[in-house]
């Protein structure tokens, strides 16, 4: 069965430090991969996505992610954290033949310390 | 010019009541979804409709009944509400022939007392 795992339910970084949020998936077929962000009391906003084009994907707000097939990973990074980055981040995956269903990871709460 | 909208944003009701949540999208998509987000923020798909046809129907109590009057609308009706139904419900939409990107509404926070 296909699945997605986010390592670390809570991540804290200092303002200006590197942000690294981890996502691993399991699949026997090439997946589409997504990162969404959820600010408090809001819906999910698409940060970036991998859909079998370039393996390094750039998204909004300075975030990027790299698809590594050999590691079955799609980690999210940002070189310098900002206070406004504090939010819940979700990795999601879809697979061909999945009726367009997204499977979400359990989420990572990012805290940015002053 | 909201892409995916939901009403109401907050819903507080008593156990046993029946309530509905409405969702509309103006993105021209043909596929719509309902998700439930629990208190631990875990997101679980409930239903998916493509061109008004039910595609995904996860293990959800039959007290929950989705209805899609047209491609732009997907409503969720809940009968005999229970305490465990308290959650945030998100509507989303996508294009069936696209890259599976889903666009989410702002959510409806349902509280059952």
PDB file of C-alpha atoms in Angstrom:
ATOM      1  CA  UNK A   1       0.000   0.000   0.000  1.00  0.00           C
ATOM      2  CA  UNK A   2       1.125   3.505  -0.726  1.00  0.00           C
ATOM      3  CA  UNK A   3       1.941   5.715   2.219  1.00  0.00           C
ATOM      4  CA  UNK A   4       3.688   8.887   3.221  1.00  0.00           C
ATOM      5  CA  UNK A   5       5.629   9.504   6.419  1.00  0.00           C
ATOM      6  CA  UNK A   6       6.643  12.816   7.900  1.00  0.00           C
ATOM      7  CA  UNK A   7       9.449  12.489  10.409  1.00  0.00           C
ATOM      8  CA  UNK A   8       9.061  14.829  13.340  1.00  0.00           C
ATOM      9  CA  UNK A   9       5.649  16.057  14.369  1.00  0.00           C
ATOM     10  CA  UNK A  10       7.234  19.219  15.786  1.00  0.00           C
ATOM     11  CA  UNK A  11      10.260  21.092  14.497  1.00  0.00           C
ATOM     12  CA  UNK A  12      11.682  24.251  16.074  1.00  0.00           C
ATOM     13  CA  UNK A  13      14.216  26.509  14.411  1.00  0.00           C
ATOM     14  CA  UNK A  14      15.586  29.929  15.162  1.00  0.00           C
ATOM     15  CA  UNK A  15      14.715  32.830  12.926  1.00  0.00           C
ATOM     16  CA  UNK A  16      17.236  32.915  10.101  1.00  0.00           C
ATOM     17  CA  UNK A  17      18.170  29.242  10.445  1.00  0.00           C
ATOM     18  CA  UNK A  18      17.715  26.513   7.876  1.00  0.00           C
ATOM     19  CA  UNK A  19      14.324  24.820   7.771  1.00  0.00           C
ATOM     20  CA  UNK A  20      14.280  21.103   6.938  1.00  0.00           C
ATOM     21  CA  UNK A  21      11.021  19.153   7.056  1.00  0.00           C
ATOM     22  CA  UNK A  22      11.246  15.484   6.130  1.00  0.00           C
ATOM     23  CA  UNK A  23       8.899  13.448   3.982  1.00  0.00           C
ATOM     24  CA  UNK A  24       9.293   9.871   2.778  1.00  0.00           C
ATOM     25  CA  UNK A  25       6.889   7.879   0.687  1.00  0.00           C
ATOM     26  CA  UNK A  26       6.424   4.285  -0.313  1.00  0.00           C
ATOM     27  CA  UNK A  27       5.177   3.433  -3.767  1.00  0.00           C
ATOM     28  CA  UNK A  28       5.755   0.930  -6.517  1.00  0.00           C
ATOM     29  CA  UNK A  29       4.898   3.499  -9.200  1.00  0.00           C
ATOM     30  CA  UNK A  30       6.123   7.047  -9.758  1.00  0.00           C
ATOM     31  CA  UNK A  31       4.200   9.393  -7.514  1.00  0.00           C
ATOM     32  CA  UNK A  32       3.152  12.982  -7.641  1.00  0.00           C
ATOM     33  CA  UNK A  33       4.298  14.758  -4.481  1.00  0.00           C
ATOM     34  CA  UNK A  34       3.020  17.888  -2.786  1.00  0.00           C
ATOM     35  CA  UNK A  35       3.747  20.103   0.166  1.00  0.00           C
ATOM     36  CA  UNK A  36       0.904  22.099   1.663  1.00  0.00           C
ATOM     37  CA  UNK A  37       1.002  24.672   4.461  1.00  0.00           C
ATOM     38  CA  UNK A  38      -1.779  25.354   6.939  1.00  0.00           C
ATOM     39  CA  UNK A  39      -1.744  28.555   8.966  1.00  0.00           C
ATOM     40  CA  UNK A  40      -3.842  28.648  12.140  1.00  0.00           C
ATOM     41  CA  UNK A  41      -7.562  28.508  11.461  1.00  0.00           C
ATOM     42  CA  UNK A  42      -7.066  28.454   7.721  1.00  0.00           C
ATOM     43  CA  UNK A  43      -7.297  25.981   4.876  1.00  0.00           C
ATOM     44  CA  UNK A  44      -4.403  24.246   3.158  1.00  0.00           C
ATOM     45  CA  UNK A  45      -2.333  26.238   0.703  1.00  0.00           C
ATOM     46  CA  UNK A  46      -0.164  24.595  -1.927  1.00  0.00           C
ATOM     47  CA  UNK A  47       3.542  25.343  -1.389  1.00  0.00           C
ATOM     48  CA  UNK A  48       4.993  23.305  -4.223  1.00  0.00           C
ATOM     49  CA  UNK A  49       4.601  20.079  -6.164  1.00  0.00           C
ATOM     50  CA  UNK A  50       6.612  17.465  -8.049  1.00  0.00           C
ATOM     51  CA  UNK A  51       4.938  15.993 -11.088  1.00  0.00           C
ATOM     52  CA  UNK A  52       7.803  14.148 -12.829  1.00  0.00           C
ATOM     53  CA  UNK A  53       9.531  17.167 -14.331  1.00  0.00           C
ATOM     54  CA  UNK A  54      12.550  18.751 -12.601  1.00  0.00           C
ATOM     55  CA  UNK A  55      13.544  16.948  -9.400  1.00  0.00           C
ATOM     56  CA  UNK A  56      14.333  20.216  -7.603  1.00  0.00           C
ATOM     57  CA  UNK A  57      11.111  22.109  -7.202  1.00  0.00           C
ATOM     58  CA  UNK A  58      10.813  25.717  -6.100  1.00  0.00           C
ATOM     59  CA  UNK A  59       7.674  26.923  -4.404  1.00  0.00           C
ATOM     60  CA  UNK A  60       6.233  29.995  -2.798  1.00  0.00           C
ATOM     61  CA  UNK A  61       7.728  31.911   0.144  1.00  0.00           C
ATOM     62  CA  UNK A  62      11.278  30.725  -0.607  1.00  0.00           C
ATOM     63  CA  UNK A  63      10.620  27.018  -0.025  1.00  0.00           C
ATOM     64  CA  UNK A  64      11.976  24.262  -2.212  1.00  0.00           C
ATOM     65  CA  UNK A  65      11.997  20.472  -2.229  1.00  0.00           C
ATOM     66  CA  UNK A  66      14.023  17.819  -3.969  1.00  0.00           C
ATOM     67  CA  UNK A  67      12.594  14.539  -5.219  1.00  0.00           C
ATOM     68  CA  UNK A  68      15.082  11.734  -4.578  1.00  0.00           C
ATOM     69  CA  UNK A  69      13.843   8.494  -6.053  1.00  0.00           C
ATOM     70  CA  UNK A  70      16.667   6.402  -4.582  1.00  0.00           C
ATOM     71  CA  UNK A  71      15.771   7.605  -1.087  1.00  0.00           C
ATOM     72  CA  UNK A  72      11.998   7.800  -1.736  1.00  0.00           C
ATOM     73  CA  UNK A  73      12.111  11.245  -0.182  1.00  0.00           C
ATOM     74  CA  UNK A  74      10.738  14.712  -0.853  1.00  0.00           C
ATOM     75  CA  UNK A  75      12.135  16.882   1.939  1.00  0.00           C
ATOM     76  CA  UNK A  76      11.131  20.538   2.206  1.00  0.00           C
ATOM     77  CA  UNK A  77      13.766  23.189   2.845  1.00  0.00           C
ATOM     78  CA  UNK A  78      14.115  26.916   3.250  1.00  0.00           C
ATOM     79  CA  UNK A  79      17.526  28.532   3.726  1.00  0.00           C
ATOM     80  CA  UNK A  80      16.416  31.132   6.260  1.00  0.00           C
ATOM     81  CA  UNK A  81      13.354  30.812   8.478  1.00  0.00           C
ATOM     82  CA  UNK A  82      11.065  33.739   9.077  1.00  0.00           C
ATOM     83  CA  UNK A  83       8.624  34.177  11.924  1.00  0.00           C
ATOM     84  CA  UNK A  84       5.778  34.071   9.407  1.00  0.00           C
ATOM     85  CA  UNK A  85       6.765  30.507   8.424  1.00  0.00           C
ATOM     86  CA  UNK A  86       5.342  29.157  11.686  1.00  0.00           C
ATOM     87  CA  UNK A  87       2.553  26.808  10.594  1.00  0.00           C
ATOM     88  CA  UNK A  88       1.597  23.169  10.056  1.00  0.00           C
ATOM     89  CA  UNK A  89       3.160  21.568   6.990  1.00  0.00           C
ATOM     90  CA  UNK A  90       1.742  18.538   5.215  1.00  0.00           C
ATOM     91  CA  UNK A  91       3.387  16.294   2.676  1.00  0.00           C
ATOM     92  CA  UNK A  92       0.981  14.518   0.336  1.00  0.00           C
ATOM     93  CA  UNK A  93       1.294  11.952  -2.412  1.00  0.00           C
ATOM     94  CA  UNK A  94      -0.872  10.685  -5.227  1.00  0.00           C
ATOM     95  CA  UNK A  95      -0.320   7.683  -7.440  1.00  0.00           C
ATOM     96  CA  UNK A  96      -1.511   6.786 -10.895  1.00  0.00           C
ATOM     97  CA  UNK A  97      -4.656   4.748 -10.668  1.00  0.00           C
ATOM     98  CA  UNK A  98      -5.543   6.195  -7.289  1.00  0.00           C
ATOM     99  CA  UNK A  99      -8.643   7.979  -8.544  1.00  0.00           C
ATOM    100  CA  UNK A 100      -6.836  11.247  -7.961  1.00  0.00           C
ATOM    101  CA  UNK A 101      -6.713  10.566  -4.234  1.00  0.00           C
ATOM    102  CA  UNK A 102      -4.171  12.423  -2.119  1.00  0.00           C
ATOM    103  CA  UNK A 103      -2.711  10.618   0.862  1.00  0.00           C
ATOM    104  CA  UNK A 104      -1.458  13.028   3.500  1.00  0.00           C
ATOM    105  CA  UNK A 105       1.291  12.665   6.019  1.00  0.00           C
ATOM    106  CA  UNK A 106       0.539  13.358   9.660  1.00  0.00           C
ATOM    107  CA  UNK A 107       1.882  16.882   9.471  1.00  0.00           C
ATOM    108  CA  UNK A 108       4.811  18.776  11.008  1.00  0.00           C
ATOM    109  CA  UNK A 109       4.268  21.788  13.215  1.00  0.00           C
ATOM    110  CA  UNK A 110       7.026  24.318  12.540  1.00  0.00           C
ATOM    111  CA  UNK A 111       7.854  26.765  15.319  1.00  0.00           C
ATOM    112  CA  UNK A 112      10.184  29.681  14.589  1.00  0.00           C
ATOM    113  CA  UNK A 113      11.974  31.077  17.619  1.00  0.00           C
ATOM    114  CA  UNK A 114      13.043  34.735  17.771  1.00  0.00           C
TER     115      UNK A 114
ATOM    116  CA  UNK B   1     -12.873  35.834  -6.406  1.00  0.00           C
ATOM    117  CA  UNK B   2     -12.552  33.039  -3.834  1.00  0.00           C
ATOM    118  CA  UNK B   3     -11.548  29.782  -5.525  1.00  0.00           C
ATOM    119  CA  UNK B   4     -13.080  27.252  -3.112  1.00  0.00           C
ATOM    120  CA  UNK B   5     -15.570  28.529  -0.584  1.00  0.00           C
ATOM    121  CA  UNK B   6     -17.386  26.813   2.252  1.00  0.00           C
ATOM    122  CA  UNK B   7     -20.304  27.825   4.408  1.00  0.00           C
ATOM    123  CA  UNK B   8     -20.590  28.110   7.287  1.00  0.00           C
ATOM    124  CA  UNK B   9     -17.108  28.666   8.691  1.00  0.00           C
ATOM    125  CA  UNK B  10     -18.217  27.697  12.189  1.00  0.00           C
ATOM    126  CA  UNK B  11     -21.029  25.373  13.182  1.00  0.00           C
ATOM    127  CA  UNK B  12     -21.988  24.687  16.784  1.00  0.00           C
ATOM    128  CA  UNK B  13     -24.849  22.290  17.386  1.00  0.00           C
ATOM    129  CA  UNK B  14     -26.300  19.753  19.782  1.00  0.00           C
ATOM    130  CA  UNK B  15     -25.975  15.991  19.591  1.00  0.00           C
ATOM    131  CA  UNK B  16     -28.683  14.390  17.507  1.00  0.00           C
ATOM    132  CA  UNK B  17     -29.209  17.369  15.221  1.00  0.00           C
ATOM    133  CA  UNK B  18     -28.882  17.303  11.429  1.00  0.00           C
ATOM    134  CA  UNK B  19     -26.657  19.850   9.699  1.00  0.00           C
ATOM    135  CA  UNK B  20     -25.291  20.642   6.250  1.00  0.00           C
ATOM    136  CA  UNK B  21     -22.080  22.199   4.992  1.00  0.00           C
ATOM    137  CA  UNK B  22     -21.917  23.713   1.541  1.00  0.00           C
ATOM    138  CA  UNK B  23     -18.970  23.965  -0.823  1.00  0.00           C
ATOM    139  CA  UNK B  24     -18.574  25.801  -4.101  1.00  0.00           C
ATOM    140  CA  UNK B  25     -15.617  26.165  -6.449  1.00  0.00           C
ATOM    141  CA  UNK B  26     -15.172  28.610  -9.319  1.00  0.00           C
ATOM    142  CA  UNK B  27     -12.005  27.046 -10.742  1.00  0.00           C
ATOM    143  CA  UNK B  28     -13.792  25.112 -13.467  1.00  0.00           C
ATOM    144  CA  UNK B  29     -12.737  21.815 -11.877  1.00  0.00           C
ATOM    145  CA  UNK B  30     -14.688  18.611 -12.338  1.00  0.00           C
ATOM    146  CA  UNK B  31     -13.647  16.768  -9.186  1.00  0.00           C
ATOM    147  CA  UNK B  32     -14.450  17.700  -5.591  1.00  0.00           C
ATOM    148  CA  UNK B  33     -13.601  16.194  -2.225  1.00  0.00           C
ATOM    149  CA  UNK B  34     -14.497  16.248   1.448  1.00  0.00           C
ATOM    150  CA  UNK B  35     -11.817  15.771   4.091  1.00  0.00           C
ATOM    151  CA  UNK B  36     -12.070  15.523   7.862  1.00  0.00           C
ATOM    152  CA  UNK B  37      -9.280  16.970   9.998  1.00  0.00           C
ATOM    153  CA  UNK B  38      -9.285  15.722  13.574  1.00  0.00           C
ATOM    154  CA  UNK B  39      -7.940  17.399  16.691  1.00  0.00           C
ATOM    155  CA  UNK B  40      -4.458  16.023  15.978  1.00  0.00           C
ATOM    156  CA  UNK B  41      -4.542  17.724  12.561  1.00  0.00           C
ATOM    157  CA  UNK B  42      -4.703  14.398  10.725  1.00  0.00           C
ATOM    158  CA  UNK B  43      -6.408  14.749   7.344  1.00  0.00           C
ATOM    159  CA  UNK B  44      -8.557  11.930   6.047  1.00  0.00           C
ATOM    160  CA  UNK B  45     -10.425  11.754   2.752  1.00  0.00           C
ATOM    161  CA  UNK B  46     -14.126  11.101   3.139  1.00  0.00           C
ATOM    162  CA  UNK B  47     -15.635  11.420  -0.322  1.00  0.00           C
ATOM    163  CA  UNK B  48     -14.718  12.348  -3.856  1.00  0.00           C
ATOM    164  CA  UNK B  49     -17.000  13.250  -6.744  1.00  0.00           C
ATOM    165  CA  UNK B  50     -16.081  13.472 -10.420  1.00  0.00           C
ATOM    166  CA  UNK B  51     -18.661  15.082 -12.700  1.00  0.00           C
ATOM    167  CA  UNK B  52     -21.287  14.585 -10.018  1.00  0.00           C
ATOM    168  CA  UNK B  53     -20.461  10.871  -9.732  1.00  0.00           C
ATOM    169  CA  UNK B  54     -19.211   9.374  -6.471  1.00  0.00           C
ATOM    170  CA  UNK B  55     -15.645   8.110  -6.954  1.00  0.00           C
ATOM    171  CA  UNK B  56     -14.257   7.688  -3.453  1.00  0.00           C
ATOM    172  CA  UNK B  57     -16.333   6.703  -0.475  1.00  0.00           C
ATOM    173  CA  UNK B  58     -14.092   5.889   2.435  1.00  0.00           C
ATOM    174  CA  UNK B  59     -15.279   4.149   5.545  1.00  0.00           C
ATOM    175  CA  UNK B  60     -17.583   6.863   6.765  1.00  0.00           C
ATOM    176  CA  UNK B  61     -20.777   6.352   8.796  1.00  0.00           C
ATOM    177  CA  UNK B  62     -23.829   6.461   6.567  1.00  0.00           C
ATOM    178  CA  UNK B  63     -25.017   9.415   8.649  1.00  0.00           C
ATOM    179  CA  UNK B  64     -22.781  11.391   6.293  1.00  0.00           C
ATOM    180  CA  UNK B  65     -24.286  11.921   2.860  1.00  0.00           C
ATOM    181  CA  UNK B  66     -22.602  13.992   0.175  1.00  0.00           C
ATOM    182  CA  UNK B  67     -24.572  15.559  -2.627  1.00  0.00           C
ATOM    183  CA  UNK B  68     -23.257  17.117  -5.804  1.00  0.00           C
ATOM    184  CA  UNK B  69     -25.943  19.065  -7.671  1.00  0.00           C
ATOM    185  CA  UNK B  70     -23.430  20.115 -10.317  1.00  0.00           C
ATOM    186  CA  UNK B  71     -19.699  20.070 -10.935  1.00  0.00           C
ATOM    187  CA  UNK B  72     -19.159  23.311  -9.033  1.00  0.00           C
ATOM    188  CA  UNK B  73     -20.913  22.284  -5.821  1.00  0.00           C
ATOM    189  CA  UNK B  74     -20.474  19.520  -3.283  1.00  0.00           C
ATOM    190  CA  UNK B  75     -22.487  19.590  -0.095  1.00  0.00           C
ATOM    191  CA  UNK B  76     -22.178  17.431   2.992  1.00  0.00           C
ATOM    192  CA  UNK B  77     -25.195  16.535   5.077  1.00  0.00           C
ATOM    193  CA  UNK B  78     -24.758  14.950   8.475  1.00  0.00           C
ATOM    194  CA  UNK B  79     -27.614  13.260  10.309  1.00  0.00           C
ATOM    195  CA  UNK B  80     -27.865  12.546  14.020  1.00  0.00           C
ATOM    196  CA  UNK B  81     -24.678  14.348  14.939  1.00  0.00           C
ATOM    197  CA  UNK B  82     -22.414  12.733  17.529  1.00  0.00           C
ATOM    198  CA  UNK B  83     -19.678  14.148  19.753  1.00  0.00           C
ATOM    199  CA  UNK B  84     -17.058  12.361  17.640  1.00  0.00           C
ATOM    200  CA  UNK B  85     -18.120  14.298  14.567  1.00  0.00           C
ATOM    201  CA  UNK B  86     -16.522  17.417  16.007  1.00  0.00           C
ATOM    202  CA  UNK B  87     -13.709  18.301  13.614  1.00  0.00           C
ATOM    203  CA  UNK B  88     -12.751  20.655  10.833  1.00  0.00           C
ATOM    204  CA  UNK B  89     -14.197  19.657   7.469  1.00  0.00           C
ATOM    205  CA  UNK B  90     -12.413  20.751   4.318  1.00  0.00           C
ATOM    206  CA  UNK B  91     -13.707  20.822   0.801  1.00  0.00           C
ATOM    207  CA  UNK B  92     -11.235  20.637  -2.092  1.00  0.00           C
ATOM    208  CA  UNK B  93     -11.344  20.532  -5.868  1.00  0.00           C
ATOM    209  CA  UNK B  94      -9.111  19.448  -8.721  1.00  0.00           C
ATOM    210  CA  UNK B  95      -9.111  18.717 -12.420  1.00  0.00           C
ATOM    211  CA  UNK B  96      -9.447  15.034 -13.270  1.00  0.00           C
ATOM    212  CA  UNK B  97      -7.117  15.410 -16.240  1.00  0.00           C
ATOM    213  CA  UNK B  98      -4.613  17.583 -14.371  1.00  0.00           C
ATOM    214  CA  UNK B  99      -1.687  16.749 -12.105  1.00  0.00           C
ATOM    215  CA  UNK B 100      -3.751  15.866  -9.011  1.00  0.00           C
ATOM    216  CA  UNK B 101      -3.210  19.264  -7.388  1.00  0.00           C
ATOM    217  CA  UNK B 102      -6.084  19.888  -5.027  1.00  0.00           C
ATOM    218  CA  UNK B 103      -7.223  23.343  -3.959  1.00  0.00           C
ATOM    219  CA  UNK B 104      -8.743  23.616  -0.520  1.00  0.00           C
ATOM    220  CA  UNK B 105     -11.477  25.686   0.995  1.00  0.00           C
ATOM    221  CA  UNK B 106     -11.054  27.530   4.304  1.00  0.00           C
ATOM    222  CA  UNK B 107     -12.697  24.769   6.321  1.00  0.00           C
ATOM    223  CA  UNK B 108     -15.781  24.447   8.516  1.00  0.00           C
ATOM    224  CA  UNK B 109     -15.185  23.923  12.209  1.00  0.00           C
ATOM    225  CA  UNK B 110     -17.983  21.719  13.516  1.00  0.00           C
ATOM    226  CA  UNK B 111     -18.491  21.501  17.267  1.00  0.00           C
ATOM    227  CA  UNK B 112     -21.035  19.043  18.599  1.00  0.00           C
ATOM    228  CA  UNK B 113     -22.117  19.649  22.198  1.00  0.00           C
TER     229      UNK B 113
END
